[in-house]
Every structure is written in C-alpha cells, then in structure tokens.
Backbone as a ProteinNet text record, in pm:
[ID]
protein_1_A
[PRIMARY]
NEKVAAATRQLEEARSQAFEAEQIGADVASDLRQQRETIVRARANVGEIGSNYGMAKRVIEGMQRRAESNRMLVKGIALFMFVALGLAGYLMLGGFGSKPAAQ
[TERTIARY]
-3095.6	-3023.8	-2868.3	-2850.6	-2704	-2618.8	-2726.2	-2627.6	-2584	-2671.6	-2630.4	-2519.6	-2526.6	-2411.7	-2271.9	-2281.1	-2165.8	-2117.3	-2207.3	-2154.7	-2100.5	-2167.1	-2104	-1985.1	-1941.1	-1817.6	-1714.7	-1738.7	-1666	-1634.4	-1736.3	-1715.2	-1627.2	-1642.8	-1557.6	-1405.1	-1401.3	-1256.9	-1181.5	-1269.2	-1240	-1192.1	-1288.1	-1259.8	-1111.7	-1093.8	-972.8	-843.2	-873.7	-759.6	-708.8	-811.1	-785.1	-727.8	-777.7	-711	-548.3	-553.3	-388.5	-311.6	-375	-289.7	-273.4	-350.4	-344.1	-246.2	-221.3	-131.6	5.3	18.2	140.7	181.2	101.7	104.3	181.5	110.4	158	293.6	322.1	458.4	554.1	520.2	630.1	637.1	545.5	549.1	637.4	625	715.7	880.4	880.4	1010.1	1095.4	990.1	1043.8	1088.9	1018.2	1041	1131.6	1177.8	1309.7	1419.3	1418.4	1532.9	1561	1447.1	1472.3	1543.6	1496.2	1588.8	1749.1	1752.8	1883.4	1965.9	1910	1964.9	1996.8	1894.6	1940.3	2034.5	2038.1	2154.9	2282.9	2293.9	2398.9	2458.5	2372.4	2426.2	2464.8	2412.4	2457.8	2621.7	2620.5	2741.4	2868.2	2816.1	2916.1	2958	2850	2903.6	2991.8	2974.3	3052.5	3191.8	3201.5	3316.3	3404.1	3342.2	3412.8	3472.3	3409.5	3418	3570.3	3559.1	3653.6	3778.6	3762.5	3886.5	3946.8	3877.1	3938.3	3995.7	3965.8	4037.1	4153	4119.3	4246.3	4389.1	4326	4412.5	4482.7	4414.8	4496.9	4610.8	4545.1	4626.6	4740.7	4737.4	4864.3	4940.7	4907.5	4983.7	5061.2	5011.7	5070	5179.5	5130.6	5272.2	5367.7	5352.8	5439.9	5537	5472.7	5550	5631.3	5583.4	5656.3	5772.9	5754.8	5852.5	5951.1	5928.3	6031.2	6106.6	6052.7	6137.5	6205.9	6166.5	6258.4	6365.7	6346.4	6459.4	6567.8	6511.8	6610.7	6681.5	6607.9	6680.4	6770.5	6753.7	6861.6	6957.2	6938.9	7048.1	7114.4	7078.2	7148	7235.9	7170.7	7232.6	7357.3	7328.7	7440.8	7573.7	7543.4	7632.8	7713.7	7639.1	7707.3	7796.8	7747.9	7831.4	7956.2	7945.5	8049.3	8163.3	8086.1	8186.7	8252.4	8193.7	8245.4	8335.9	8301.8	8438	8527.6	8524.4	8640.3	8704	8671.4	8728.2	8788.1	8733.3	8793.4	8905.1	8890.3	9013.9	9132.4	9085.1	9203.3	9269.8	9212.4	9273.8	9341.7	9293.2	9370.2	9491.4	9493	9612.8	9713.3	9677.2	9799.5	9745.9	9645.5	9604.9	9607.8	9576.8	9594.7	9714.5	9822.5	9936.7	9993.1	9955.4	10000.4	10128.5	10220.8	10338.1	10444.4	10528.8	10640.6	10688.6	10715.7	10799.8	10926.9	10987	11138.7	11223.5	11351.8	11413.8	11538.6
13270.8	13296.3	13238.7	13139.2	13093.1	13167.9	13233.5	13292.9	13431.3	13474.1	13625.1	13566.8	13466.9	13454.9	13422.4	13366.7	13338.1	13462.7	13550.7	13695.2	13793.6	13779.8	13846.7	13795.8	13674.2	13608.2	13651.3	13637.6	13697.8	13871.9	13919.7	14064.2	14091.3	14020.5	14011.9	13995.2	13868.9	13839.6	13958.6	14015.9	14107.1	14247.9	14279	14376.4	14353.1	14252.8	14214.5	14174.9	14142.9	14167.3	14313.8	14387.5	14544.8	14604.8	14571.8	14609.7	14579.5	14449.1	14390.3	14482.7	14482	14569.9	14694	14780.6	14899.7	14920.2	14831.2	14800.5	14789.2	14697.8	14665	14815.4	14858	14972.6	15073.1	15106.8	15218.9	15189.1	15057.1	15045.6	15022.3	14988.3	15025	15181.7	15281	15406.8	15453.5	15428.5	15453.4	15414.6	15290.1	15240.3	15334.9	15373.4	15457.4	15606.2	15643.7	15779.4	15785	15682.4	15650.2	15643.7	15555.2	15546.8	15673.7	15763.3	15887.7	15986.1	15984.1	16068	16031.9	15891.7	15835.6	15877.7	15874.6	15936.7	16091.5	16163.7	16302.5	16331.5	16230.3	16280.4	16255.1	16120.6	16070.8	16160.3	16242.4	16333.9	16431.4	16485.4	16611.1	16568.3	16453	16403.5	16401	16351.9	16349.4	16487.3	16584.6	16728.5	16768.1	16772.7	16812	16749.5	16596.4	16522.2	16606.4	16608.7	16669.5	16806.8	16890.1	17044.6	17029.2	16913.5	16915.6	16815.3	16746.8	16693.1	16809.3	16905.2	17001	17098.7	17128.3	17218.5	17142	16995.3	16952.3	16930.2	16907.2	16911.6	17079	17150.7	17277.3	17303.3	17270.3	17250.9	17179.5	17070	16952.4	17028.3	17102.8	17152.1	17250.1	17339.1	17452.1	17399.1	17282.8	17229.4	17181.9	17091.5	17070.4	17187.3	17289.3	17399.4	17464.4	17459.5	17525	17430.2	17297.7	17190.5	17208	17238.6	17244.3	17380.8	17491.9	17596	17599	17500.6	17483.7	17399.7	17308.4	17228.4	17311	17387.3	17472.2	17601.3	17636.2	17726.5	17635.8	17528.8	17443.1	17446.7	17380.2	17357	17474.2	17592.8	17718.2	17747.5	17720.5	17787.2	17688.9	17550.1	17465.6	17490.7	17525.4	17593.1	17711.2	17815.2	17910.1	17871.5	17793.1	17723.8	17653.9	17596.3	17518	17605.5	17701.6	17825.8	17894.6	17950.7	18033	17937	17831	17721.3	17683.5	17671.2	17664.4	17780.4	17900.8	18024.4	18043.8	18023.2	18043.7	17943.7	17823.4	17731.4	17782.4	17826	17866.5	17981.3	18085.4	18178.1	18146.9	18064.7	18018.8	17951.7	17875.4	17821.5	17885	18011.1	18117.9	18147.4	18161.9	18206.8	18347.6	18390.9	18539.7	18628.6	18573.6	18659.9	18687.4	18605.6	18641.3	18565.3	18554.5	18476.3	18597	18567.8	18663.1	18732.2	18865.3	18948.8	18903.5	18896.1	18835.4	18990.7	18985	19082.1	19095.8
18751.7	18877	18888.8	18801.4	18799.7	18722.7	18602	18485.6	18568.8	18671.6	18742.4	18813.8	18887.9	18983.6	18904.7	18812.8	18712.1	18650.6	18640.2	18564.8	18709.1	18804.2	18932.4	18964	18938.4	18986.2	18878.3	18750.3	18659.7	18683.4	18716.3	18732	18840.9	18952.9	19080.2	19041.1	18970.7	18920.7	18833	18767.9	18648.2	18746.6	18853	18933.2	19014.6	19050.9	19131.9	19047	18921.1	18826.3	18787	18765.3	18747.2	18873.8	18990.2	19105.6	19103.4	19080.2	19082.7	18961.5	18866.4	18757.4	18780	18878.2	18880.1	19020.3	19113.6	19220.1	19144.8	19051.9	18951.2	18898.6	18798	18738.1	18817	18964.2	19070.8	19113.3	19154.4	19187.9	19079.8	18959.6	18831.7	18809.2	18836.6	18834	18944.6	19038.5	19176.5	19150.1	19100.5	19088.5	18964.7	18852.8	18755.5	18794	18894.5	18944.6	19027.6	19126.2	19213.8	19106.3	19007.3	18894.8	18840.8	18781	18731	18843.7	18962	19083.4	19075.4	19061.8	19085	18965	18830.1	18709.3	18721.8	18756.1	18782	18889.7	18988.4	19102.5	19039.2	18970.2	18892	18786	18715.8	18625.8	18660	18788	18859.1	18894.8	18988.9	19027.1	18914.1	18796.1	18663.3	18645.3	18649.8	18610.5	18714.2	18842.6	18925.7	18937.6	18902.4	18926.5	18797.2	18670	18557.3	18592.4	18676.5	18726.1	18803.8	18893.1	18986.9	18918	18820.5	18737.9	18669.2	18603.5	18549.9	18623.2	18745.1	18858.1	18901.4	18930	18951	18880.9	18741.3	18633.9	18627.6	18642.8	18624.7	18756.5	18863.8	18990.8	18971.1	18945	18898.3	18793	18695.7	18588.9	18667.7	18733	18799.5	18897.4	18960.7	19033.3	18965.7	18859.5	18783.5	18715.7	18695.5	18650.1	18740.4	18877.2	18968.2	19020.1	19015.7	19031.2	18915.9	18816.7	18711	18730	18752.5	18790	18897	19007.6	19124.4	19087.5	19007.1	18957.1	18899.3	18785	18734.3	18802.9	18918.5	19006.5	19088.9	19139.4	19215.9	19138	19003.7	18907.2	18888.1	18857.5	18861.3	18964.6	19098.6	19222.9	19220.5	19198.5	19216.3	19115.6	19002.6	18874.9	18974	18995.4	19034.1	19184.3	19265.9	19391.6	19335.3	19236.1	19186.9	19105.4	19018.5	18973.2	19088	19188.6	19297.5	19393.2	19420.6	19484.3	19360.3	19257.3	19173.8	19193.3	19160.9	19165.9	19286.5	19406.1	19537.6	19565.5	19519.1	19515.2	19440.9	19306.1	19217.7	19278.1	19343.5	19428.5	19540.1	19616	19757.2	19697.8	19571.3	19512.1	19479.8	19476.6	19400.3	19245	19235.1	19079.2	19065.8	18940.1	18908.7	18952	18919.1	18951.1	19071.7	19165	19314.9	19326	19217.1	19241.2	19256.9	19350.1	19398.4	19290.5	19279	19168.8	19178.1	19036.1	19051.3	19055.3	19140.8	19169.4	19084.7
[MASK]
+++++++++++++++++++++++++++++++++++++++++++++++++++++++++++++++++++++++++++++++++++++++++++++++++++++++

C-alpha cells in the first residue's frame, strides 16, 4: 500500500514536471515566433531603407549637378556683364575713334 502511494506521488511529480516543461517549451516557442517576426520586419525595413538611400543618393547627385550648372551659368553671366560694362565704359569715355577729326 505504501509502495503504491509512493509510486503515485512520484507519478504526480513527474506529471507536474512534464506539465511545467511543456509550459516552458510553449513560452520559448512563443518567444521565438515573436523574435522571428521582429527579424522579418527588420529585414523588410532594411531593404526599404536601402531602396530609399539609393533614391536619395540619386536625387542629391542630381541636385549637385544642377547647382554646379547654376554656378557656371552665374559665372558666365557675371563675365558677360563685366565685359559689357567695360565696353560701355570704354565707349562712354570716347573709345573707338570718336575723336574729333583734324581740320
């Protein structure tokens, strides 16, 4: 009778430990599932960031090219205005044979 009671206690302990191990396993599986979902989302975000980075890089390079073109255009206009101003000043000060003819 005492052996049966001891065996029953051992069986109940084993059942309790098995149930506890099953709960721990289920919790671990749930945690792993959540971590997998997090990793999948992070991977998708990294891909999107890479795509956005490439697009941003192309946009910035285009802006740099336009800025350089604008700088060159401004320099050209400034040179033209300098030459035109110099020519106008020369003409106003009597350049290009506007001297009175000798009689």
